[in-house]
Amino acid sequence: MILLFTFHGIIKFSMWNGMRHYENKNYTKSILNLERVINYYPKKIGKFYLLLGMMHYDLNNNDKAIYYIRKAKEINPKHNAPKDLLKLIKNNSN
């Protein structure tokens, strides 16, 4: 039981810390925290994948950006943000 609560606490802290670093534009630390969340949290949350894609795009890592944005699109196929961001990356890479 203690391990379960500890695991849950680490994941929730990583969510909070990842968002805090994102808001402060400290993308390297935000990416580390949010990648921990998507790797271990059982529920897939498209918002985190989209944020990871946006940060990787801002850091000029288009391959990872596209990977995470496509995952966000799979999770929430009706949302326009992933589609718009994929178009932006495609237009800027030409």
PDB file of C-alpha atoms in Angstrom, residues 1-91:
ATOM      1  CA  MET A   1       0.000   0.000   0.000  1.00  0.00           C
ATOM      2  CA  ILE A   2       2.847   2.379   0.832  1.00  0.00           C
ATOM      3  CA  LEU A   3       4.482   1.678  -2.531  1.00  0.00           C
ATOM      4  CA  LEU A   4       1.246   2.474  -4.340  1.00  0.00           C
ATOM      5  CA  PHE A   5       0.867   5.812  -2.571  1.00  0.00           C
ATOM      6  CA  THR A   6       4.529   6.636  -3.151  1.00  0.00           C
ATOM      7  CA  PHE A   7       4.241   5.814  -6.862  1.00  0.00           C
ATOM      8  CA  HIS A   8       1.064   7.888  -7.163  1.00  0.00           C
ATOM      9  CA  GLY A   9       2.728  10.789  -5.345  1.00  0.00           C
ATOM     10  CA  ILE A  10       5.753  10.720  -7.637  1.00  0.00           C
ATOM     11  CA  ILE A  11       3.547  10.772 -10.730  1.00  0.00           C
ATOM     12  CA  LYS A  12       1.372  13.622  -9.422  1.00  0.00           C
ATOM     13  CA  PHE A  13       4.481  15.595  -8.413  1.00  0.00           C
ATOM     14  CA  SER A  14       5.944  15.015 -11.889  1.00  0.00           C
ATOM     15  CA  MET A  15       2.723  16.347 -13.468  1.00  0.00           C
ATOM     16  CA  TRP A  16       2.806  19.456 -11.308  1.00  0.00           C
ATOM     17  CA  ASN A  17       6.542  19.982 -11.745  1.00  0.00           C
ATOM     18  CA  GLY A  18       6.368  19.421 -15.501  1.00  0.00           C
ATOM     19  CA  MET A  19       3.620  22.013 -15.871  1.00  0.00           C
ATOM     20  CA  ARG A  20       5.467  24.477 -13.629  1.00  0.00           C
ATOM     21  CA  HIS A  21       8.633  24.176 -15.696  1.00  0.00           C
ATOM     22  CA  TYR A  22       6.611  24.445 -18.914  1.00  0.00           C
ATOM     23  CA  GLU A  23       5.021  27.690 -17.750  1.00  0.00           C
ATOM     24  CA  ASN A  24       8.489  29.033 -16.872  1.00  0.00           C
ATOM     25  CA  LYS A  25       9.772  27.947 -20.320  1.00  0.00           C
ATOM     26  CA  ASN A  26      12.301  25.591 -18.738  1.00  0.00           C
ATOM     27  CA  TYR A  27      11.589  22.975 -21.367  1.00  0.00           C
ATOM     28  CA  THR A  28      14.424  20.571 -20.593  1.00  0.00           C
ATOM     29  CA  LYS A  29      13.188  19.987 -17.029  1.00  0.00           C
ATOM     30  CA  SER A  30       9.569  19.987 -18.134  1.00  0.00           C
ATOM     31  CA  ILE A  31      10.262  17.312 -20.734  1.00  0.00           C
ATOM     32  CA  LEU A  32      11.942  15.070 -18.136  1.00  0.00           C
ATOM     33  CA  ASN A  33       8.953  15.308 -15.807  1.00  0.00           C
ATOM     34  CA  LEU A  34       6.235  14.945 -18.438  1.00  0.00           C
ATOM     35  CA  GLU A  35       7.990  12.010 -20.094  1.00  0.00           C
ATOM     36  CA  ARG A  36       7.983  10.287 -16.695  1.00  0.00           C
ATOM     37  CA  VAL A  37       4.248  10.899 -16.509  1.00  0.00           C
ATOM     38  CA  ILE A  38       3.437   9.506 -19.951  1.00  0.00           C
ATOM     39  CA  ASN A  39       5.676   6.487 -19.395  1.00  0.00           C
ATOM     40  CA  TYR A  40       4.196   5.441 -16.054  1.00  0.00           C
ATOM     41  CA  TYR A  41       0.741   6.954 -15.668  1.00  0.00           C
ATOM     42  CA  PRO A  42      -1.791   4.331 -16.803  1.00  0.00           C
ATOM     43  CA  LYS A  43      -4.196   6.820 -18.409  1.00  0.00           C
ATOM     44  CA  LYS A  44      -2.998   8.458 -21.627  1.00  0.00           C
ATOM     45  CA  ILE A  45      -3.509  12.225 -21.480  1.00  0.00           C
ATOM     46  CA  GLY A  46      -3.292  13.941 -24.868  1.00  0.00           C
ATOM     47  CA  LYS A  47      -2.442  17.308 -23.335  1.00  0.00           C
ATOM     48  CA  PHE A  48       0.913  16.029 -22.072  1.00  0.00           C
ATOM     49  CA  TYR A  49       1.808  14.543 -25.451  1.00  0.00           C
ATOM     50  CA  LEU A  50       0.870  17.806 -27.162  1.00  0.00           C
ATOM     51  CA  LEU A  51       2.961  19.845 -24.714  1.00  0.00           C
ATOM     52  CA  LEU A  52       5.915  17.514 -25.263  1.00  0.00           C
ATOM     53  CA  GLY A  53       5.516  17.951 -29.007  1.00  0.00           C
ATOM     54  CA  MET A  54       5.389  21.729 -28.695  1.00  0.00           C
ATOM     55  CA  MET A  55       8.483  21.834 -26.486  1.00  0.00           C
ATOM     56  CA  HIS A  56      10.471  19.543 -28.775  1.00  0.00           C
ATOM     57  CA  TYR A  57       9.436  21.726 -31.714  1.00  0.00           C
ATOM     58  CA  ASP A  58      10.643  24.841 -29.883  1.00  0.00           C
ATOM     59  CA  LEU A  59      13.930  23.024 -29.177  1.00  0.00           C
ATOM     60  CA  ASN A  60      14.275  22.210 -32.920  1.00  0.00           C
ATOM     61  CA  ASN A  61      13.787  18.483 -32.423  1.00  0.00           C
ATOM     62  CA  ASN A  62      11.150  17.998 -35.100  1.00  0.00           C
ATOM     63  CA  ASP A  63      11.269  14.189 -35.180  1.00  0.00           C
ATOM     64  CA  LYS A  64      10.333  13.896 -31.511  1.00  0.00           C
ATOM     65  CA  ALA A  65       7.846  16.746 -31.882  1.00  0.00           C
ATOM     66  CA  ILE A  66       6.039  14.918 -34.672  1.00  0.00           C
ATOM     67  CA  TYR A  67       6.086  11.659 -32.693  1.00  0.00           C
ATOM     68  CA  TYR A  68       4.438  13.208 -29.629  1.00  0.00           C
ATOM     69  CA  ILE A  69       1.967  15.274 -31.642  1.00  0.00           C
ATOM     70  CA  ARG A  70       0.821  12.182 -33.533  1.00  0.00           C
ATOM     71  CA  LYS A  71       0.327  10.395 -30.209  1.00  0.00           C
ATOM     72  CA  ALA A  72      -1.769  13.344 -28.986  1.00  0.00           C
ATOM     73  CA  LYS A  73      -3.814  13.117 -32.181  1.00  0.00           C
ATOM     74  CA  GLU A  74      -4.409   9.375 -31.616  1.00  0.00           C
ATOM     75  CA  ILE A  75      -5.613  10.037 -28.073  1.00  0.00           C
ATOM     76  CA  ASN A  76      -7.892  12.950 -29.035  1.00  0.00           C
ATOM     77  CA  PRO A  77      -8.605  12.626 -32.786  1.00  0.00           C
ATOM     78  CA  LYS A  78     -11.270  15.357 -32.774  1.00  0.00           C
ATOM     79  CA  HIS A  79      -8.993  18.063 -31.331  1.00  0.00           C
ATOM     80  CA  ASN A  80      -7.582  20.568 -33.802  1.00  0.00           C
ATOM     81  CA  ALA A  81      -4.402  21.516 -31.907  1.00  0.00           C
ATOM     82  CA  PRO A  82      -2.377  18.453 -32.986  1.00  0.00           C
ATOM     83  CA  LYS A  83      -3.455  18.883 -36.602  1.00  0.00           C
ATOM     84  CA  ASP A  84      -2.562  22.576 -36.558  1.00  0.00           C
ATOM     85  CA  LEU A  85       0.833  21.935 -35.002  1.00  0.00           C
ATOM     86  CA  LEU A  86       1.651  19.206 -37.535  1.00  0.00           C
ATOM     87  CA  LYS A  87       0.801  21.649 -40.341  1.00  0.00           C
ATOM     88  CA  LEU A  88       3.043  24.300 -38.756  1.00  0.00           C
ATOM     89  CA  ILE A  89       5.980  21.902 -38.542  1.00  0.00           C
ATOM     90  CA  LYS A  90       5.463  20.737 -42.116  1.00  0.00           C
ATOM     91  CA  ASN A  91       5.245  24.316 -43.437  1.00  0.00           C
TER      92      ASN A  91
END
